Coordinates of C-alpha atoms and ligand atoms in Angstrom, one line a residue:
M1 CA 0.0 0.0 0.0
K2 CA 1.4 3.4 -1.0
S3 CA 1.9 6.0 1.7
P4 CA -0.2 9.2 1.4
S5 CA 2.2 10.9 3.8
T6 CA 4.0 12.4 0.8
P7 CA 3.0 16.1 0.7
D8 CA 1.9 15.6 -2.9
L9 CA -0.6 12.9 -2.1
V10 CA -2.0 14.7 1.0
S11 CA -2.6 17.8 -1.1
R12 CA -4.2 15.8 -3.9
F13 CA -6.7 14.3 -1.5
S14 CA -7.2 17.6 0.3
A15 CA -8.2 19.3 -2.9
L16 CA -11.2 16.9 -3.3
V17 CA -13.1 18.5 -0.4
E18 CA -14.1 22.1 0.4
P19 CA -11.5 24.3 2.1
G20 CA -11.4 23.7 5.9
H21 CA -12.5 20.1 5.6
A22 CA -9.2 18.4 5.1
L23 CA -7.7 18.2 8.6
V24 CA -3.9 17.8 9.0
E25 CA -3.3 19.6 12.3
A26 CA -3.0 17.3 15.4
A27 CA -5.5 19.3 17.4
D28 CA -8.1 19.1 14.6
K29 CA -7.6 15.4 14.0
A30 CA -7.6 14.4 17.7
R31 CA -11.3 13.6 18.2
Y32 CA -11.3 11.2 15.2
L33 CA -8.4 9.2 16.7
V34 CA -9.7 8.1 20.1
E35 CA -12.7 5.9 20.8
W36 CA -15.2 5.6 23.5
R37 CA -13.5 2.8 25.5
D38 CA -10.0 4.3 25.1
L39 CA -8.7 0.9 23.8
F40 CA -7.5 2.2 20.5
Q41 CA -5.3 5.3 19.8
G42 CA -5.2 6.1 16.1
E43 CA -2.8 7.9 13.8
T44 CA -3.5 9.4 10.4
P45 CA -1.9 12.0 8.0
L46 CA -5.4 13.3 7.0
V47 CA -9.0 13.5 8.0
L48 CA -11.3 14.3 5.1
R49 CA -14.9 15.6 5.6
P50 CA -16.7 15.3 2.3
A51 CA -20.0 17.2 1.9
N52 CA -21.7 14.8 -0.5
T53 CA -21.6 11.5 -2.4
G54 CA -19.7 13.0 -5.3
E55 CA -16.9 14.0 -3.0
V56 CA -16.8 10.6 -1.4
A57 CA -16.6 9.1 -4.9
A58 CA -13.8 11.4 -5.9
I59 CA -11.8 10.4 -2.7
L60 CA -12.2 6.7 -3.5
R61 CA -11.3 7.1 -7.1
L62 CA -8.0 8.7 -6.1
A63 CA -7.5 6.1 -3.3
H64 CA -8.0 3.3 -5.9
E65 CA -5.6 5.0 -8.4
T66 CA -2.9 5.4 -5.7
G67 CA -3.6 2.3 -3.5
T68 CA -4.3 4.4 -0.5
A69 CA -6.0 2.9 2.6
I70 CA -9.3 4.5 3.6
V71 CA -11.1 4.3 7.0
P72 CA -14.7 5.4 6.9
Q73 CA -15.9 6.9 10.2
G74 CA -19.4 7.6 11.4
G75 CA -20.2 8.8 14.9
N76 CA -17.1 7.0 16.3
T77 CA -19.1 5.0 18.9
G78 CA -18.1 1.6 17.5
L79 CA -16.8 -0.7 20.2
V80 CA -14.4 -2.9 18.2
G81 CA -11.9 -0.3 16.8
G82 CA -12.9 -0.5 13.1
Q83 CA -13.2 3.2 12.7
I84 CA -9.8 4.1 14.2
P85 CA -6.8 4.4 11.8
V86 CA -4.0 2.1 12.6
P87 CA -0.8 3.8 13.8
G88 CA 2.0 3.7 11.2
Q89 CA -0.3 2.5 8.4
Q90 CA -1.0 6.0 6.9
E91 CA -4.7 5.3 6.6
I92 CA -6.8 8.3 5.7
V93 CA -10.0 8.9 7.7
V94 CA -13.2 9.8 5.7
S95 CA -15.7 11.2 8.1
L96 CA -19.3 11.1 6.9
E97 CA -20.5 13.7 9.4
R98 CA -21.4 16.3 6.8
L99 CA -23.7 14.0 4.9
D100 CA -26.4 14.7 7.4
K101 CA -29.6 15.6 5.4
V102 CA -33.0 14.0 4.9
R103 CA -33.5 13.5 1.2
S104 CA -37.2 12.5 1.3
I105 CA -39.9 11.2 3.6
D106 CA -42.9 9.1 2.4
P107 CA -45.2 8.6 5.4
L108 CA -47.7 6.7 3.2
G109 CA -45.1 4.3 2.1
N110 CA -43.5 4.2 5.5
S111 CA -40.1 5.1 4.2
M112 CA -37.5 7.8 4.5
V113 CA -34.3 8.4 2.5
V114 CA -31.5 9.9 4.6
E115 CA -27.8 10.6 4.2
A116 CA -25.4 8.3 6.0
G117 CA -23.9 10.9 8.5
M118 CA -27.2 11.7 10.2
P119 CA -27.0 11.0 13.9
L120 CA -29.5 8.3 14.9
A121 CA -31.3 10.7 17.2
A122 CA -31.8 13.1 14.3
V123 CA -33.3 10.2 12.2
H124 CA -35.7 9.5 15.1
A125 CA -36.7 13.2 15.2
A126 CA -37.3 13.4 11.4
A127 CA -39.4 10.2 11.5
E128 CA -41.4 11.6 14.4
A129 CA -42.0 14.9 12.7
A130 CA -43.6 12.9 9.9
G131 CA -45.8 11.0 12.3
R132 CA -43.8 7.8 12.2
I133 CA -41.0 6.1 14.2
F134 CA -37.7 4.7 13.2
P135 CA -37.4 2.0 15.9
L136 CA -33.6 1.2 16.0
T137 CA -32.6 2.3 19.5
L138 CA -29.1 2.2 21.1
A139 CA -27.7 4.0 24.2
S140 CA -25.3 5.8 21.8
L141 CA -28.1 7.3 19.7
G142 CA -27.0 10.9 20.3
S143 CA -23.6 10.3 18.6
C144 CA -23.8 7.2 16.4
Q145 CA -24.8 7.8 12.7
I146 CA -27.3 5.9 10.6
G147 CA -24.4 4.9 8.2
G148 CA -22.4 3.5 11.1
N149 CA -25.5 1.7 12.4
I150 CA -26.0 0.0 9.0
A151 CA -22.3 -0.7 8.5
T152 CA -22.3 -2.5 11.9
N153 CA -25.8 -4.0 11.5
A154 CA -26.5 -2.5 14.9
G155 CA -28.9 -4.2 17.3
G156 CA -29.9 -2.4 20.5
T157 CA -33.0 -2.6 22.7
A158 CA -35.8 -2.9 20.2
V159 CA -34.6 -5.9 18.1
L160 CA -37.1 -8.2 19.8
A161 CA -40.0 -6.4 18.0
Y162 CA -38.4 -4.7 15.0
G163 CA -35.2 -6.6 14.2
N164 CA -31.6 -5.4 13.7
A165 CA -30.6 -2.5 11.5
R166 CA -30.7 -5.0 8.6
N167 CA -34.5 -5.4 9.0
L168 CA -35.0 -1.7 8.8
V169 CA -33.1 -0.9 5.6
L170 CA -35.0 -0.9 2.3
G171 CA -32.2 0.3 0.1
L172 CA -28.7 1.8 0.1
E173 CA -26.4 4.1 -1.9
V174 CA -22.8 3.0 -1.7
V175 CA -19.6 4.3 -3.1
L176 CA -17.5 1.3 -4.2
A177 CA -13.8 0.8 -3.6
D178 CA -13.0 2.1 -7.2
G179 CA -15.1 5.2 -6.7
R180 CA -18.2 4.1 -8.7
V181 CA -21.5 4.9 -7.0
W182 CA -24.0 2.0 -6.6
D183 CA -27.5 3.4 -6.5
G184 CA -29.5 0.8 -4.6
L185 CA -31.9 3.3 -3.0
R186 CA -35.0 1.4 -3.8
R187 CA -37.9 1.6 -1.3
L188 CA -39.6 -1.7 -2.1
D189 CA -40.7 -4.2 0.5
K190 CA -40.7 -6.9 -2.2
D191 CA -37.9 -7.1 -4.8
N192 CA -36.6 -10.5 -5.7
A193 CA -35.1 -9.4 -9.0
G194 CA -31.7 -11.1 -8.5
Y195 CA -29.3 -11.0 -5.6
D196 CA -30.2 -8.6 -2.8
L197 CA -26.9 -6.6 -3.1
K198 CA -27.6 -4.2 -0.2
Q199 CA -27.3 -7.1 2.2
L200 CA -23.6 -7.4 1.4
F201 CA -22.9 -3.9 2.7
I202 CA -25.1 -4.1 5.8
G203 CA -22.8 -5.3 8.6
S204 CA -19.6 -5.2 6.4
E205 CA -18.1 -2.6 8.8
G206 CA -16.7 -0.4 6.0
T207 CA -14.7 -3.2 4.3
L208 CA -16.8 -3.5 1.1
G209 CA -17.9 0.1 0.4
I210 CA -18.8 3.4 1.9
I211 CA -22.5 3.9 2.6
T212 CA -23.6 7.4 1.7
A213 CA -27.4 7.2 1.9
A214 CA -30.1 4.8 3.0
A215 CA -33.8 4.2 2.4
L216 CA -35.2 3.3 5.8
R217 CA -38.3 1.5 6.9
L218 CA -40.6 3.5 9.2
R219 CA -43.3 2.3 11.5
H220 CA -46.4 3.8 13.0
R221 CA -45.9 4.8 16.7
P222 CA -47.7 2.4 19.0
R223 CA -50.5 4.3 20.7
G224 CA -49.8 2.6 24.1
L225 CA -46.7 2.0 26.1
A226 CA -46.2 0.4 29.5
A227 CA -43.1 -0.8 31.4
A228 CA -42.3 -2.7 34.5
F229 CA -39.0 -3.1 36.5
V230 CA -38.9 -6.5 38.0
S231 CA -36.6 -8.1 40.5
V232 CA -36.0 -11.8 40.0
A233 CA -34.0 -14.5 41.8
S234 CA -32.1 -15.9 38.8
P235 CA -31.7 -15.9 35.0
K236 CA -33.9 -19.0 34.9
A237 CA -36.7 -17.0 36.6
A238 CA -36.1 -14.2 34.1
L239 CA -36.3 -16.7 31.2
D240 CA -39.7 -18.1 32.5
L241 CA -40.9 -14.5 32.8
F242 CA -39.7 -13.8 29.2
V243 CA -41.7 -16.8 27.9
R244 CA -44.8 -15.5 29.8
A245 CA -44.4 -12.0 28.6
Q246 CA -44.0 -13.0 25.0
A247 CA -47.0 -15.3 25.1
A248 CA -49.1 -12.4 26.5
A249 CA -47.8 -9.5 24.3
G250 CA -46.6 -11.2 21.1
F251 CA -45.0 -8.6 18.8
G252 CA -46.1 -6.0 21.4
L253 CA -43.1 -7.1 23.6
T254 CA -40.8 -4.3 22.6
G255 CA -38.1 -4.7 25.3
F256 CA -36.9 -7.4 27.6
E257 CA -33.5 -6.5 29.2
L258 CA -31.7 -8.5 31.9
M259 CA -29.4 -6.8 34.4
S260 CA -27.2 -8.4 37.1
G261 CA -27.3 -7.1 40.7
L262 CA -23.8 -5.8 40.4
A263 CA -24.5 -4.0 37.1
M264 CA -27.3 -2.2 38.9
E265 CA -25.1 -1.5 42.0
F266 CA -22.7 0.3 39.7
A267 CA -25.5 2.3 38.0
L268 CA -26.9 3.4 41.4
R269 CA -23.4 4.4 42.6
H270 CA -22.4 6.4 39.5
L271 CA -25.6 7.7 37.7
A272 CA -26.7 11.0 39.0
G273 CA -30.1 10.8 40.6
A274 CA -30.5 7.0 40.0
R275 CA -33.0 5.2 42.2
L276 CA -33.7 1.5 42.5
P277 CA -37.5 1.0 41.7
T278 CA -37.7 -2.3 43.7
S279 CA -35.8 -3.8 46.7
P280 CA -32.3 -5.0 46.0
A281 CA -32.2 -8.4 44.3
P282 CA -29.6 -10.6 42.5
W283 CA -31.1 -9.9 39.1
Y284 CA -33.5 -7.4 37.5
V285 CA -35.6 -7.4 34.3
L286 CA -37.0 -4.4 32.4
I287 CA -40.1 -5.3 30.4
E288 CA -41.6 -2.9 27.9
V289 CA -44.9 -3.6 26.2
S290 CA -46.4 -1.5 23.3
S291 CA -49.9 -1.6 22.1
S292 CA -51.4 -0.4 18.8
L293 CA -54.6 0.5 20.8
S294 CA -53.9 2.4 24.0
N295 CA -51.8 2.8 27.2
S296 CA -54.5 1.0 29.1
E297 CA -54.2 -2.0 26.9
A298 CA -50.4 -2.0 27.3
D299 CA -50.8 -1.6 31.1
A300 CA -53.4 -4.4 31.3
I301 CA -50.9 -6.8 29.5
V302 CA -48.1 -5.9 31.9
L303 CA -50.3 -6.3 35.0
D304 CA -51.5 -9.6 33.7
V305 CA -47.9 -10.8 33.1
L306 CA -46.8 -9.7 36.5
A307 CA -49.7 -11.3 38.3
G308 CA -49.0 -14.6 36.7
A309 CA -45.2 -14.3 37.3
T310 CA -45.7 -13.4 41.0
A311 CA -48.0 -16.4 41.5
A312 CA -45.6 -18.7 39.8
G313 CA -42.6 -17.4 41.8
E314 CA -40.8 -15.9 38.8
A315 CA -41.0 -12.3 40.0
V316 CA -39.9 -11.4 43.5
E317 CA -41.1 -7.8 43.3
A318 CA -42.2 -5.4 40.5
A319 CA -42.6 -1.7 39.9
V320 CA -44.9 -0.6 37.1
A321 CA -44.2 2.7 35.5
Q322 CA -46.9 5.3 36.3
S323 CA -46.0 7.7 33.6
L324 CA -43.9 8.0 30.4
S325 CA -41.2 9.8 32.4
Q326 CA -41.0 6.8 34.7
V327 CA -40.7 4.5 31.7
A328 CA -37.7 6.8 30.7
D329 CA -36.3 6.5 34.2
F330 CA -36.3 2.7 34.0
W331 CA -34.5 2.9 30.6
R332 CA -32.0 5.4 31.9
L333 CA -30.8 2.8 34.5
R334 CA -30.4 0.2 31.7
H335 CA -28.8 2.6 29.2
G336 CA -26.3 3.9 31.7
M337 CA -24.9 0.5 32.4
S338 CA -22.1 0.5 29.9
E339 CA -20.9 3.9 30.9
V340 CA -20.8 3.4 34.7
Q341 CA -18.5 0.5 34.4
K342 CA -15.7 3.0 33.5
Y343 CA -15.8 4.3 37.1
E344 CA -15.1 0.8 38.6
G345 CA -11.7 0.4 36.9
G346 CA -10.7 -1.8 34.0
S347 CA -13.5 -3.8 32.3
I348 CA -13.0 -6.7 29.9
K349 CA -15.9 -7.0 27.5
H350 CA -17.6 -9.8 25.7
D351 CA -20.6 -9.1 23.4
V352 CA -22.0 -12.6 23.1
S353 CA -25.2 -14.4 22.2
V354 CA -26.4 -18.0 22.8
P355 CA -29.8 -19.6 22.0
I356 CA -32.1 -17.9 24.5
G357 CA -33.1 -21.2 26.2
D358 CA -29.4 -21.7 27.1
L359 CA -28.8 -18.3 28.6
P360 CA -29.3 -19.3 32.3
A361 CA -26.8 -22.2 32.0
F362 CA -24.4 -20.1 30.0
L363 CA -24.4 -17.3 32.6
D364 CA -23.9 -19.7 35.4
E365 CA -21.0 -21.5 33.7
A366 CA -19.3 -18.3 32.5
M367 CA -19.6 -16.6 35.8
T368 CA -18.1 -19.6 37.6
A369 CA -15.3 -19.9 35.0
V370 CA -14.1 -16.3 35.1
V371 CA -14.1 -16.2 38.9
E372 CA -12.1 -19.4 39.1
A373 CA -9.6 -18.2 36.5
F374 CA -9.3 -14.6 37.8
P375 CA -10.0 -14.7 41.6
G376 CA -11.6 -11.5 42.8
C377 CA -12.8 -10.3 39.3
R378 CA -16.4 -9.0 39.2
P379 CA -18.7 -10.3 36.4
V380 CA -21.2 -7.6 35.4
P381 CA -23.5 -9.2 32.8
F382 CA -26.4 -7.3 31.4
G383 CA -28.1 -7.0 28.0
H384 CA -30.8 -7.8 25.5
M385 CA -32.1 -11.1 27.0
G386 CA -34.9 -11.3 24.5
D387 CA -32.4 -11.7 21.7
G388 CA -30.1 -14.1 23.7
N389 CA -27.5 -11.3 23.6
I390 CA -25.6 -10.5 26.8
H391 CA -22.8 -8.0 27.4
F392 CA -20.7 -10.3 29.6
N393 CA -18.4 -7.7 31.0
V394 CA -15.9 -8.4 33.8
S395 CA -14.6 -5.6 36.1
Q396 CA -11.2 -5.7 37.7
P397 CA -11.0 -6.9 41.4
E398 CA -11.5 -4.0 43.7
G399 CA -8.3 -2.1 44.5
S400 CA -6.3 -4.0 41.9
D401 CA -4.1 -2.5 39.1
R402 CA -6.2 -1.5 36.1
R403 CA -3.4 -1.9 33.5
A404 CA -2.4 -5.3 34.8
F405 CA -6.0 -6.5 34.7
L406 CA -6.5 -5.2 31.1
A407 CA -3.3 -6.9 30.0
R408 CA -5.1 -10.2 30.5
W409 CA -7.9 -9.2 28.0
N410 CA -7.1 -12.2 25.7
E411 CA -6.9 -14.7 28.5
M412 CA -10.2 -13.6 29.9
N413 CA -11.8 -13.7 26.4
A414 CA -10.5 -17.2 25.9
V415 CA -12.2 -18.4 29.1
V416 CA -15.6 -16.7 28.2
H417 CA -15.6 -17.6 24.5
R418 CA -14.8 -21.3 25.3
V419 CA -18.1 -21.3 27.2
V420 CA -19.9 -19.5 24.4
R421 CA -18.7 -22.0 21.9
G422 CA -20.0 -24.8 24.1
Y423 CA -23.5 -23.4 23.5
A424 CA -22.9 -22.8 19.7
G425 CA -23.1 -19.1 20.4
S426 CA -21.6 -16.0 18.8
V427 CA -18.6 -14.1 20.1
A428 CA -19.6 -11.0 18.1
A429 CA -23.3 -10.6 18.6
E430 CA -24.1 -7.0 17.8
H431 CA -20.9 -4.8 18.0
G432 CA -19.2 -6.5 15.1
V433 CA -15.6 -7.7 14.5
G434 CA -13.6 -4.6 13.6
R435 CA -9.9 -4.8 14.7
L436 CA -10.7 -6.2 18.2
K437 CA -12.0 -9.6 17.1
V438 CA -10.4 -10.1 13.7
D439 CA -8.1 -12.9 15.0
L440 CA -11.0 -14.6 16.8
L441 CA -12.9 -15.1 13.7
A442 CA -10.5 -17.7 12.3
D443 CA -11.2 -19.8 15.4
V444 CA -14.9 -19.6 15.4
K445 CA -15.9 -19.5 11.7
P446 CA -15.8 -22.7 9.5
P447 CA -13.1 -22.5 6.8
L448 CA -15.7 -22.3 4.0
D449 CA -17.3 -19.2 5.7
L450 CA -13.9 -17.6 5.8
E451 CA -13.2 -18.5 2.1
L452 CA -16.5 -17.1 0.9
M453 CA -15.9 -13.9 3.0
G454 CA -12.4 -13.5 1.5
R455 CA -13.8 -14.0 -2.1
L456 CA -16.4 -11.3 -1.5
K457 CA -13.8 -8.9 -0.1
D458 CA -11.5 -9.5 -3.1
A459 CA -14.3 -9.1 -5.6
L460 CA -15.5 -5.8 -4.2
D461 CA -12.2 -4.3 -3.0
P462 CA -9.5 -6.0 -5.1
L463 CA -6.7 -3.7 -3.9
G464 CA -7.7 -4.1 -0.2
I465 CA -7.9 -0.3 0.4
L466 CA -11.2 -0.2 2.4
N467 CA -10.6 -0.7 6.2
P468 CA -7.7 -3.1 5.7
G469 CA -7.2 -5.6 8.5
R470 CA -10.8 -5.2 9.8
V471 CA -13.2 -8.1 9.9
I472 CA -11.1 -10.3 7.7
R473 CA -7.3 -10.3 7.0
R474 CA -6.2 -10.7 3.4
P475 CA -2.8 -12.0 2.4
Ligands
FAD501 P1 -18.3 4.2 13.8 O1 -18.0 3.9 15.2 O2 -17.9 5.5 13.3 O3 -17.9 3.1 12.9 C1 -18.2 1.7 13.1 C2 -17.8 0.9 11.9 O4 -18.6 1.1 10.8 C3 -16.3 1.1 11.5 O5 -15.8 -0.1 11.0 C4 -16.4 2.1 10.4 O6 -15.4 2.1 9.5 C5 -17.8 1.7 9.7 N1 -18.5 2.8 9.1 C6 -19.0 3.9 9.8 N2 -19.8 4.7 9.0 C7 -19.7 4.0 7.7 C8 -20.3 4.3 6.5 N3 -21.1 5.4 6.3 N4 -20.1 3.4 5.4 C9 -19.3 2.3 5.6 N5 -18.7 2.0 6.8 C10 -19.0 2.9 7.9 N6 -24.2 -1.3 19.3 C11 -25.3 -2.1 19.2 O7 -25.4 -2.8 18.1 N7 -26.2 -2.2 20.1 C12 -26.2 -1.5 21.3 O8 -27.1 -1.6 22.1 C13 -25.1 -0.6 21.4 N8 -25.0 0.2 22.5 C14 -24.0 1.1 22.7 C15 -23.9 1.9 23.8 C16 -22.8 2.8 24.0 C17 -22.8 3.6 25.2 C18 -21.8 2.8 23.0 C19 -20.7 3.8 23.1 C20 -21.9 2.0 21.9 C21 -22.9 1.1 21.7 N9 -23.0 0.3 20.6 C22 -24.1 -0.5 20.4 C23 -22.0 0.4 19.5 C24 -22.1 1.5 18.5 O9 -22.9 2.5 18.9 C25 -22.7 0.9 17.2 O10 -21.8 -0.1 16.6 C26 -23.0 1.9 16.1 O11 -23.8 1.3 15.1 C27 -21.8 2.5 15.5 O12 -22.2 3.7 14.7 P2 -21.1 4.9 14.4 O13 -21.8 5.8 13.5 O14 -20.6 5.4 15.7 O15 -20.0 4.1 13.7

């Protein structure tokens, strides 16, 4: 790969964007080079901030001509390091943040075309202004961008009812590695005319093309919403409660989150104004039910579920939200859970999923395994139980050395992932592979999967200039 650090190449790339949007000074580039967990520190000769698809295409044409590595960056909330340029590799960052416009909204057709750099929160606001919702919801929604969400096939808290990002995309506009623009911005629910090419780019983490716009699927806002915060004795009790809630609410079950007692303790300690809605318990569940009819119907379903769960001994105690602001308070506890772990020292993360029926056994086995291997460590599992997806995070022993604990990241991963594999689970459930898990993939994917992935990569990015070394390594 050629180095763009030559002044000539830097100025050729810089000339492709408007003045002031080619950043070379360290202070200007700084925020594009660190990520949320502080695990990756990047280095780049240049950050480019194109204003439109044409400028992105011009950048990739020049990158293709000169063999220059390009790292697309959205809101920089990714948790696997894919968006951070590798030190010493001279990768150029292309930030999509200025492609932030709504192109069109069609409430009748329940669709909306937006540019890739729109923050997810702005997408929500635009859908709501048109009397619809865009249901993808993550704790990072104020910063992450819709292009990044699609590139990572983001999950979040509403997958149970609405699916991953993949299920909410009707069409895409993508700039290919050679600079050509693929216009796949169709808004059709049904289109079996050949291969569904957009699916290749969804979840490809910037390794196959740069997404510049998307046609999104909108939904009607449910008329009713109810939520309960429930303390339970064990993950098995939570699973029984899940089955009960799903039977009662069907597709109206829009959230079912599991939180360990320790994850909640951290939230109460570090989130300003946080208050526990029930008495302390070993585990908690947040249930959210939506109704197409009314709040009272949603409330009735929640109360019916809780009555049955209490009688069956699944729920120890429950608090039902009395207002929408109390629903938001319950979610604030859950959404704050990733952030508060920072204040408890080093935390080693695992974004895993197993078949939902195996979750209780998985949690039991994994918690026992990490405590045996790392005496004093503090497992802090929480996550999207309804999807079988748990963030199995492990905090350092109290008072121990942060750096020494984090140095054992791979060892800890090996312990947890061995248990995950025993349940035929995934070691990259919703955050993706990026740089953090690229070496893991070889262990967990069958050789034919890896071969097919490699052939796709070579076909769409023959020079290997898009996010090299992320997701899959090429020779
Ligand atoms: P970035 O971080 O900028 O990039 C992520 C990857 O996508 C990189 O490989 C990058 O190169 C590529 N990329 C970005 N934009 C484009 C584009 N336009 N075209 C091609 N490639 C592109 N994730 C979940 O799935 N579920 C959660 O519940 C969740 N909760 C989170 C909570 C917190 C507090 C935080 C910090 C993160 C959370 N995440 C979650 C992870 C993260 O928010 C998602 O992965 C998100 O989709 C990343 O979007 P982004 O715009 O920040 O992308």
